[in-house]
PDB file of C-alpha atoms in Angstrom:
ATOM      1  CA  MET A 499     -34.424  64.915  82.945  1.00 59.00           C
ATOM      2  CA  LYS A 500     -35.436  63.500  85.927  1.00 69.00           C
ATOM      3  CA  LYS A 501     -34.826  59.729  86.289  1.00 74.00           C
ATOM      4  CA  LEU A 502     -37.471  57.378  87.414  1.00 75.00           C
ATOM      5  CA  PHE A 503     -37.560  53.969  88.826  1.00 73.00           C
ATOM      6  CA  THR A 504     -38.460  51.534  86.169  1.00 84.00           C
ATOM      7  CA  LEU A 505     -41.061  48.382  87.074  1.00 84.00           C
ATOM      8  CA  VAL A 506     -38.489  45.711  87.629  1.00 87.00           C
ATOM      9  CA  GLU A 507     -36.390  48.283  90.148  1.00 86.00           C
ATOM     10  CA  LEU A 508     -39.467  49.088  91.848  1.00 86.00           C
ATOM     11  CA  LEU A 509     -40.607  45.330  92.139  1.00 90.00           C
ATOM     12  CA  VAL A 510     -37.047  44.238  93.408  1.00 91.00           C
ATOM     13  CA  VAL A 511     -37.286  46.937  96.156  1.00 90.00           C
ATOM     14  CA  ILE A 512     -40.524  44.923  97.221  1.00 92.00           C
ATOM     15  CA  ALA A 513     -39.617  41.856  97.235  1.00 92.00           C
ATOM     16  CA  ILE A 514     -36.246  42.368  99.245  1.00 92.00           C
ATOM     17  CA  ILE A 515     -38.581  44.508 101.589  1.00 92.00           C
ATOM     18  CA  ALA A 516     -40.761  41.306 101.885  1.00 91.00           C
ATOM     19  CA  LEU A 517     -37.960  38.995 102.545  1.00 90.00           C
ATOM     20  CA  LEU A 518     -37.033  41.182 105.223  1.00 89.00           C
ATOM     21  CA  GLY A 519     -40.058  41.402 106.820  1.00 87.00           C
ATOM     22  CA  GLY A 520     -40.962  37.940 106.625  1.00 85.00           C
ATOM     23  CA  SER A 521     -37.538  37.116 108.329  1.00 84.00           C
ATOM     24  CA  VAL A 522     -38.628  39.468 111.314  1.00 84.00           C
ATOM     25  CA  LEU A 523     -41.742  38.019 111.774  1.00 84.00           C
ATOM     26  CA  PHE A 524     -39.937  34.394 111.874  1.00 80.00           C
ATOM     27  CA  ALA A 525     -37.507  35.892 114.925  1.00 76.00           C
ATOM     28  CA  VAL A 526     -40.438  37.394 116.382  1.00 78.00           C
ATOM     29  CA  LYS A 527     -42.726  33.855 116.425  1.00 78.00           C
ATOM     30  CA  ASN A 528     -39.417  32.011 117.879  1.00 75.00           C
ATOM     31  CA  SER A 529     -38.720  34.788 120.166  1.00 81.00           C
ATOM     32  CA  ARG A 530     -42.781  34.746 121.481  1.00 83.00           C
ATOM     33  CA  ALA A 531     -42.144  30.444 121.474  1.00 80.00           C
ATOM     34  CA  GLN A 532     -39.069  30.829 123.963  1.00 82.00           C
ATOM     35  CA  ALA A 533     -40.597  33.012 126.078  1.00 86.00           C
ATOM     36  CA  LYS A 534     -43.265  31.031 126.658  1.00 85.00           C
ATOM     37  CA  LYS A 535     -41.293  27.842 127.193  1.00 84.00           C
ATOM     38  CA  THR A 536     -39.221  29.620 129.489  1.00 87.00           C
ATOM     39  CA  SER A 537     -42.510  30.843 131.610  1.00 89.00           C
ATOM     40  CA  CYS A 538     -43.687  27.159 131.484  1.00 89.00           C
ATOM     41  CA  LEU A 539     -40.134  26.321 132.884  1.00 89.00           C
ATOM     42  CA  SER A 540     -40.688  29.189 135.692  1.00 91.00           C
ATOM     43  CA  ASN A 541     -43.691  27.949 136.697  1.00 90.00           C
ATOM     44  CA  LEU A 542     -42.499  24.883 137.552  1.00 91.00           C
ATOM     45  CA  LYS A 543     -39.844  25.867 139.665  1.00 92.00           C
ATOM     46  CA  GLN A 544     -42.098  27.727 141.893  1.00 90.00           C
ATOM     47  CA  ILE A 545     -44.668  25.052 142.067  1.00 88.00           C
ATOM     48  CA  GLY A 546     -41.280  22.724 143.245  1.00 88.00           C
ATOM     49  CA  LEU A 547     -40.760  25.579 145.560  1.00 88.00           C
ATOM     50  CA  LEU A 548     -44.544  25.443 146.620  1.00 85.00           C
ATOM     51  CA  ILE A 549     -43.907  21.939 147.246  1.00 84.00           C
ATOM     52  CA  THR A 550     -40.628  21.901 149.100  1.00 84.00           C
ATOM     53  CA  GLN A 551     -42.757  24.249 151.368  1.00 85.00           C
ATOM     54  CA  TYR A 552     -45.794  21.401 151.860  1.00 84.00           C
ATOM     55  CA  ALA A 553     -42.737  19.023 152.275  1.00 83.00           C
ATOM     56  CA  ASN A 554     -41.121  21.176 155.231  1.00 85.00           C
ATOM     57  CA  ASP A 555     -44.498  22.077 156.848  1.00 87.00           C
ATOM     58  CA  TYR A 556     -45.849  18.256 156.734  1.00 83.00           C
ATOM     59  CA  GLU A 557     -42.647  15.964 157.705  1.00 82.00           C
ATOM     60  CA  GLY A 558     -41.409  15.381 153.961  1.00 81.00           C
ATOM     61  CA  ARG A 559     -44.452  13.674 152.546  1.00 80.00           C
ATOM     62  CA  LEU A 560     -45.174  15.176 149.146  1.00 79.00           C
ATOM     63  CA  PRO A 561     -49.027  16.231 149.045  1.00 78.00           C
ATOM     64  CA  ILE A 562     -51.605  13.729 147.450  1.00 73.00           C
ATOM     65  CA  ALA A 563     -51.000  13.707 143.743  1.00 69.00           C
ATOM     66  CA  LEU A 564     -54.626  12.781 142.069  1.00 65.00           C
ATOM     67  CA  ARG A 565     -54.401  11.184 138.539  1.00 61.00           C
ATOM     68  CA  ILE A 566     -55.312  13.760 135.220  1.00 56.00           C
ATOM     69  CA  GLY A 567     -59.007  13.142 134.928  1.00 52.00           C
ATOM     70  CA  GLU A 568     -60.110  13.102 138.454  1.00 57.00           C
ATOM     71  CA  ASN A 569     -61.969  16.564 140.048  1.00 55.00           C
ATOM     72  CA  PHE A 570     -58.622  19.102 140.867  1.00 58.00           C
ATOM     73  CA  ASP A 571     -61.552  21.128 142.331  1.00 66.00           C
ATOM     74  CA  ASP A 572     -61.129  18.555 145.224  1.00 67.00           C
ATOM     75  CA  PRO A 573     -59.915  20.547 148.310  1.00 69.00           C
ATOM     76  CA  TYR A 574     -56.930  18.301 148.670  1.00 66.00           C
ATOM     77  CA  SER A 575     -55.349  17.983 144.819  1.00 70.00           C
ATOM     78  CA  ILE A 576     -51.712  19.617 144.823  1.00 75.00           C
ATOM     79  CA  PRO A 577     -52.772  22.211 143.340  1.00 74.00           C
ATOM     80  CA  ASN A 578     -55.485  23.673 146.298  1.00 74.00           C
ATOM     81  CA  LEU A 579     -52.963  21.785 148.829  1.00 74.00           C
ATOM     82  CA  VAL A 580     -49.849  24.229 147.814  1.00 73.00           C
ATOM     83  CA  SER A 581     -51.211  26.871 146.421  1.00 76.00           C
ATOM     84  CA  PRO A 582     -54.637  27.344 147.139  1.00 77.00           C
ATOM     85  CA  ASP A 583     -55.319  31.551 146.276  1.00 80.00           C
ATOM     86  CA  ASN A 584     -53.120  31.911 143.144  1.00 80.00           C
ATOM     87  CA  LYS A 585     -53.435  29.135 140.296  1.00 80.00           C
ATOM     88  CA  LYS A 586     -51.400  30.980 137.417  1.00 84.00           C
ATOM     89  CA  PRO A 587     -47.870  28.475 138.309  1.00 86.00           C
ATOM     90  CA  PHE A 588     -50.252  25.865 137.220  1.00 84.00           C
ATOM     91  CA  MET A 589     -50.871  27.015 133.853  1.00 84.00           C
ATOM     92  CA  CYS A 590     -48.212  27.033 131.068  1.00 87.00           C
ATOM     93  CA  PRO A 591     -48.847  29.957 128.545  1.00 86.00           C
ATOM     94  CA  SER A 592     -47.794  27.222 126.043  1.00 84.00           C
ATOM     95  CA  ASP A 593     -51.279  25.233 126.993  1.00 83.00           C
ATOM     96  CA  ILE A 594     -53.443  25.835 124.043  1.00 76.00           C
ATOM     97  CA  ARG A 595     -54.177  22.794 122.480  1.00 69.00           C
ATOM     98  CA  THR A 596     -57.546  21.625 123.549  1.00 64.00           C
ATOM     99  CA  ALA A 597     -57.899  18.876 125.481  1.00 57.00           C
ATOM    100  CA  TYR A 598     -61.483  17.742 125.134  1.00 62.00           C
ATOM    101  CA  GLU A 599     -64.781  19.326 125.273  1.00 67.00           C
ATOM    102  CA  GLY A 600     -63.060  22.634 123.560  1.00 69.00           C
ATOM    103  CA  LYS A 601     -61.066  23.366 126.310  1.00 74.00           C
ATOM    104  CA  ASN A 602     -57.206  23.352 127.254  1.00 77.00           C
ATOM    105  CA  TYR A 603     -55.355  21.179 130.124  1.00 75.00           C
ATOM    106  CA  PHE A 604     -55.414  23.933 132.284  1.00 78.00           C
ATOM    107  CA  ASN A 605     -59.107  24.529 132.053  1.00 75.00           C
ATOM    108  CA  MET A 606     -60.445  21.190 131.982  1.00 76.00           C
ATOM    109  CA  TYR A 607     -58.044  19.815 134.280  1.00 74.00           C
ATOM    110  CA  GLY A 608     -56.865  22.304 137.091  1.00 75.00           C
ATOM    111  CA  THR A 609     -53.527  21.993 135.533  1.00 80.00           C
ATOM    112  CA  SER A 610     -51.048  21.981 132.381  1.00 82.00           C
ATOM    113  CA  TYR A 611     -48.678  19.461 133.978  1.00 82.00           C
ATOM    114  CA  GLU A 612     -48.886  15.996 135.279  1.00 82.00           C
ATOM    115  CA  TRP A 613     -47.541  14.155 137.824  1.00 80.00           C
ATOM    116  CA  ASP A 614     -46.474  10.563 139.004  1.00 70.00           C
ATOM    117  CA  SER A 615     -49.542   9.449 141.524  1.00 68.00           C
ATOM    118  CA  TRP A 616     -47.664   6.552 141.632  1.00 65.00           C
ATOM    119  CA  TYR A 617     -43.844   7.683 142.514  1.00 62.00           C
ATOM    120  CA  ASN A 618     -41.201   5.038 142.257  1.00 56.00           C
ATOM    121  CA  GLY A 619     -43.951   2.570 142.962  1.00 56.00           C
ATOM    122  CA  ARG A 620     -45.488   4.151 145.905  1.00 61.00           C
ATOM    123  CA  LYS A 621     -48.524   6.443 146.684  1.00 65.00           C
ATOM    124  CA  ILE A 622     -46.889   9.962 146.465  1.00 65.00           C
ATOM    125  CA  GLU A 623     -48.522  11.060 149.853  1.00 64.00           C
ATOM    126  CA  GLU A 624     -46.796   7.990 151.269  1.00 70.00           C
ATOM    127  CA  ILE A 625     -43.241   9.028 150.256  1.00 70.00           C
ATOM    128  CA  ARG A 626     -41.536  11.278 152.493  1.00 72.00           C
ATOM    129  CA  ILE A 627     -38.655  13.523 150.273  1.00 72.00           C
ATOM    130  CA  GLU A 628     -34.924  14.229 152.181  1.00 70.00           C
ATOM    131  CA  LEU A 629     -34.552  17.760 151.919  1.00 65.00           C
ATOM    132  CA  THR A 630     -31.004  17.793 151.763  1.00 66.00           C
ATOM    133  CA  GLY A 631     -29.582  18.188 148.506  1.00 69.00           C
ATOM    134  CA  GLN A 632     -29.459  14.952 147.083  1.00 74.00           C
ATOM    135  CA  LYS A 633     -30.340  14.764 143.730  1.00 81.00           C
ATOM    136  CA  TYR A 634     -33.368  12.926 142.404  1.00 76.00           C
ATOM    137  CA  LEU A 635     -33.416  10.873 138.918  1.00 78.00           C
ATOM    138  CA  THR A 636     -37.189  10.149 138.678  1.00 78.00           C
ATOM    139  CA  PRO A 637     -39.169  13.481 137.936  1.00 83.00           C
ATOM    140  CA  LEU A 638     -42.566  14.230 140.277  1.00 83.00           C
ATOM    141  CA  MET A 639     -44.315  16.789 137.297  1.00 84.00           C
ATOM    142  CA  LEU A 640     -43.434  17.519 133.615  1.00 84.00           C
ATOM    143  CA  ASP A 641     -45.207  19.115 130.855  1.00 83.00           C
ATOM    144  CA  ALA A 642     -48.880  17.574 130.374  1.00 80.00           C
ATOM    145  CA  GLU A 643     -48.268  17.752 126.775  1.00 77.00           C
ATOM    146  CA  ASN A 644     -45.751  18.565 123.933  1.00 76.00           C
ATOM    147  CA  PHE A 645     -47.253  22.071 124.339  1.00 77.00           C
ATOM    148  CA  HIS A 646     -43.617  23.396 123.280  1.00 73.00           C
ATOM    149  CA  GLY A 647     -43.677  21.513 119.860  1.00 72.00           C
ATOM    150  CA  THR A 648     -39.569  20.578 118.946  1.00 69.00           C
ATOM    151  CA  LEU A 649     -38.251  22.849 121.780  1.00 69.00           C
ATOM    152  CA  GLY A 650     -38.957  19.739 124.078  1.00 78.00           C
ATOM    153  CA  LYS A 651     -40.917  19.167 127.511  1.00 84.00           C
ATOM    154  CA  ASN A 652     -40.163  20.282 130.686  1.00 87.00           C
ATOM    155  CA  TYR A 653     -39.520  18.318 133.772  1.00 89.00           C
ATOM    156  CA  LEU A 654     -39.648  19.214 137.741  1.00 89.00           C
ATOM    157  CA  TYR A 655     -37.723  16.631 140.200  1.00 87.00           C
ATOM    158  CA  SER A 656     -38.446  15.953 143.784  1.00 80.00           C
ATOM    159  CA  ASP A 657     -35.265  18.405 144.736  1.00 81.00           C
ATOM    160  CA  GLY A 658     -36.366  21.313 143.118  1.00 83.00           C
ATOM    161  CA  ARG A 659     -34.234  21.394 139.812  1.00 88.00           C
ATOM    162  CA  VAL A 660     -36.342  21.723 136.616  1.00 90.00           C
ATOM    163  CA  THR A 661     -35.037  20.525 133.222  1.00 88.00           C
ATOM    164  CA  ARG A 662     -35.982  20.885 129.559  1.00 83.00           C
ATOM    165  CA  LYS A 663     -35.201  17.402 127.684  1.00 82.00           C
ATOM    166  CA  MET A 664     -36.015  16.443 123.897  1.00 76.00           C
ATOM    167  CA  GLU A 665     -36.732  12.933 125.268  1.00 60.00           C
ATOM    168  CA  ASP A 666     -39.355  11.348 128.011  1.00 53.00           C
ATOM    169  CA  PRO A 667     -36.745  10.160 131.134  1.00 50.00           C
ATOM    170  CA  ILE A 668     -39.991   8.216 132.185  1.00 54.00           C
ATOM    171  CA  GLN A 669     -39.780   5.420 129.364  1.00 51.00           C
TER     172      GLN A 669
END
Protein backbone atom coordinates (compact mmCIF):
# COMPACT_ATOMS: atom_id res chain seq x y z
CA MET A 1 0.00 0.00 0.00
CA LYS A 2 1.30 3.49 -0.95
CA LYS A 3 1.69 6.08 1.76
CA LEU A 4 0.14 9.41 0.73
CA PHE A 5 0.91 12.86 2.09
CA THR A 6 -1.51 14.08 4.67
CA LEU A 7 -3.03 17.52 4.37
CA VAL A 8 -0.99 18.74 7.36
CA GLU A 9 2.28 17.56 5.79
CA LEU A 10 1.39 19.27 2.52
CA LEU A 11 0.56 22.54 4.30
CA VAL A 12 3.86 22.41 6.23
CA VAL A 13 5.82 21.96 2.98
CA ILE A 14 3.94 24.86 1.35
CA ALA A 15 4.62 27.08 4.39
CA ILE A 16 8.35 26.26 4.29
CA ILE A 17 8.52 27.05 0.56
CA ALA A 18 6.67 30.35 1.14
CA LEU A 19 9.12 31.34 3.91
CA LEU A 20 12.13 30.51 1.76
CA GLY A 21 10.65 32.40 -1.19
CA GLY A 22 9.95 35.44 0.98
CA SER A 23 13.50 35.54 2.31
CA VAL A 24 14.91 35.28 -1.23
CA LEU A 25 12.70 38.16 -2.41
CA PHE A 26 13.80 40.26 0.58
CA ALA A 27 17.47 39.60 -0.24
CA VAL A 28 16.95 40.50 -3.91
CA LYS A 29 15.19 43.74 -2.97
CA ASN A 30 18.02 44.72 -0.60
CA SER A 31 20.69 43.92 -3.17
CA ARG A 32 18.91 46.10 -5.75
CA ALA A 33 18.80 49.01 -3.30
CA GLN A 34 22.51 48.53 -2.56
CA ALA A 35 23.32 48.46 -6.29
CA LYS A 36 21.40 51.69 -6.92
CA LYS A 37 23.07 53.36 -3.95
CA THR A 38 26.51 52.32 -5.21
CA SER A 39 25.70 53.49 -8.75
CA CYS A 40 24.62 56.86 -7.36
CA LEU A 41 27.91 57.11 -5.42
CA SER A 42 29.79 56.25 -8.63
CA ASN A 43 27.88 58.97 -10.51
CA LEU A 44 28.97 61.55 -7.94
CA LYS A 45 32.56 60.35 -8.31
CA GLN A 46 32.27 60.84 -12.10
CA ILE A 47 30.87 64.34 -11.56
CA GLY A 48 33.79 65.06 -9.23
CA LEU A 49 36.24 64.01 -11.95
CA LEU A 50 34.41 66.18 -14.50
CA ILE A 51 34.49 69.19 -12.15
CA THR A 52 38.20 68.59 -11.46
CA GLN A 53 38.85 68.48 -15.19
CA TYR A 54 36.89 71.73 -15.59
CA ALA A 55 38.87 73.33 -12.74
CA ASN A 56 42.14 72.23 -14.36
CA ASP A 57 41.08 73.93 -17.60
CA TYR A 58 39.90 77.15 -15.89
CA GLU A 59 42.64 78.04 -13.38
CA GLY A 60 41.06 76.17 -10.47
CA ARG A 61 37.64 77.81 -10.81
CA LEU A 62 34.51 75.78 -10.20
CA PRO A 63 31.68 75.95 -12.75
CA ILE A 64 28.73 78.25 -12.09
CA ALA A 65 26.14 76.58 -9.88
CA LEU A 66 22.50 77.45 -10.33
CA ARG A 67 20.13 77.00 -7.43
CA ILE A 68 17.63 74.15 -7.46
CA GLY A 69 14.52 75.37 -9.26
CA GLU A 70 16.46 77.44 -11.79
CA ASN A 71 16.66 76.48 -15.45
CA PHE A 72 19.19 73.68 -15.85
CA ASP A 73 18.80 73.88 -19.62
CA ASP A 74 20.98 76.97 -19.23
CA PRO A 75 24.22 76.36 -21.17
CA TYR A 76 26.20 77.62 -18.16
CA SER A 77 24.76 75.18 -15.60
CA ILE A 78 27.11 72.58 -14.09
CA PRO A 79 25.68 69.64 -16.09
CA ASN A 80 26.05 71.54 -19.37
CA LEU A 81 29.50 72.93 -18.58
CA VAL A 82 31.17 69.74 -17.40
CA SER A 83 29.33 67.09 -19.43
CA PRO A 84 27.32 68.63 -22.28
CA ASP A 85 26.88 65.37 -24.20
CA ASN A 86 26.25 62.95 -21.33
CA LYS A 87 23.72 63.74 -18.60
CA LYS A 88 23.70 60.17 -17.22
CA PRO A 89 26.11 60.93 -14.32
CA PHE A 90 23.64 63.57 -13.11
CA MET A 91 20.84 61.05 -12.56
CA CYS A 92 20.76 58.93 -9.43
CA PRO A 93 19.11 55.57 -10.24
CA SER A 94 17.20 55.82 -6.94
CA ASP A 95 15.65 59.14 -8.02
CA ILE A 96 12.17 57.74 -8.49
CA ARG A 97 10.16 60.01 -6.23
CA THR A 98 8.15 62.70 -7.90
CA ALA A 99 9.06 66.28 -7.09
CA TYR A 100 6.47 68.49 -8.76
CA GLU A 101 4.20 68.05 -11.75
CA GLY A 102 4.61 64.25 -11.57
CA LYS A 103 8.31 64.32 -12.51
CA ASN A 104 11.31 63.01 -10.60
CA TYR A 105 14.11 65.43 -9.64
CA PHE A 106 16.25 64.63 -12.67
CA ASN A 107 13.39 65.23 -15.12
CA MET A 108 12.28 68.35 -13.28
CA TYR A 109 15.66 69.98 -12.58
CA GLY A 110 18.13 68.26 -14.92
CA THR A 111 20.00 66.68 -12.02
CA SER A 112 19.39 64.41 -9.03
CA TYR A 113 22.02 66.28 -7.02
CA GLU A 114 22.19 69.66 -5.37
CA TRP A 115 25.12 71.90 -4.58
CA ASP A 116 25.82 74.89 -2.45
CA SER A 117 25.83 77.76 -4.95
CA TRP A 118 27.38 79.93 -2.21
CA TYR A 119 30.18 77.53 -1.29
CA ASN A 120 31.68 78.66 2.03
CA GLY A 121 29.92 82.02 1.83
CA ARG A 122 31.04 82.98 -1.69
CA LYS A 123 29.56 82.39 -5.10
CA ILE A 124 30.84 79.09 -6.38
CA GLU A 125 32.19 80.60 -9.61
CA GLU A 126 34.37 82.99 -7.54
CA ILE A 127 36.08 80.13 -5.72
CA ARG A 128 39.29 78.52 -6.83
CA ILE A 129 40.14 75.10 -5.55
CA GLU A 130 43.67 73.93 -5.00
CA LEU A 131 44.14 70.55 -6.62
CA THR A 132 46.88 69.54 -4.20
CA GLY A 133 45.32 66.55 -2.47
CA GLN A 134 44.16 68.68 0.46
CA LYS A 135 41.04 67.34 2.21
CA TYR A 136 38.01 69.65 2.01
CA LEU A 137 35.40 69.50 4.78
CA THR A 138 32.42 71.20 3.12
CA PRO A 139 30.48 69.09 0.61
CA LEU A 140 30.35 70.45 -2.91
CA MET A 141 27.40 68.30 -4.06
CA LEU A 142 25.00 65.81 -2.49
CA ASP A 143 21.84 63.84 -3.21
CA ALA A 144 18.97 66.31 -3.66
CA GLU A 145 16.68 64.10 -1.56
CA ASN A 146 17.05 61.14 0.72
CA PHE A 147 16.70 58.78 -2.27
CA HIS A 148 18.26 55.87 -0.37
CA GLY A 149 16.00 55.96 2.69
CA THR A 150 17.76 54.54 5.73
CA LEU A 151 20.89 53.88 3.64
CA GLY A 152 22.00 57.53 3.93
CA LYS A 153 22.91 60.31 1.50
CA ASN A 154 25.89 60.54 -0.84
CA TYR A 155 28.25 63.54 -0.71
CA LEU A 156 30.93 64.84 -3.11
CA TYR A 157 33.73 67.06 -1.81
CA SER A 158 35.93 69.49 -3.77
CA ASP A 159 38.91 67.18 -3.33
CA GLY A 160 37.05 64.55 -5.39
CA ARG A 161 36.23 62.09 -2.63
CA VAL A 162 32.73 60.79 -2.17
CA THR A 163 31.20 59.49 1.03
CA ARG A 164 27.92 58.10 2.23
CA LYS A 165 26.61 59.47 5.51
CA MET A 166 23.55 58.88 7.60
CA GLU A 167 23.53 62.43 8.99
CA ASP A 168 23.57 65.74 7.14
CA PRO A 169 27.10 67.24 7.48
CA ILE A 170 25.86 70.69 6.42
CA GLN A 171 23.77 71.13 9.55
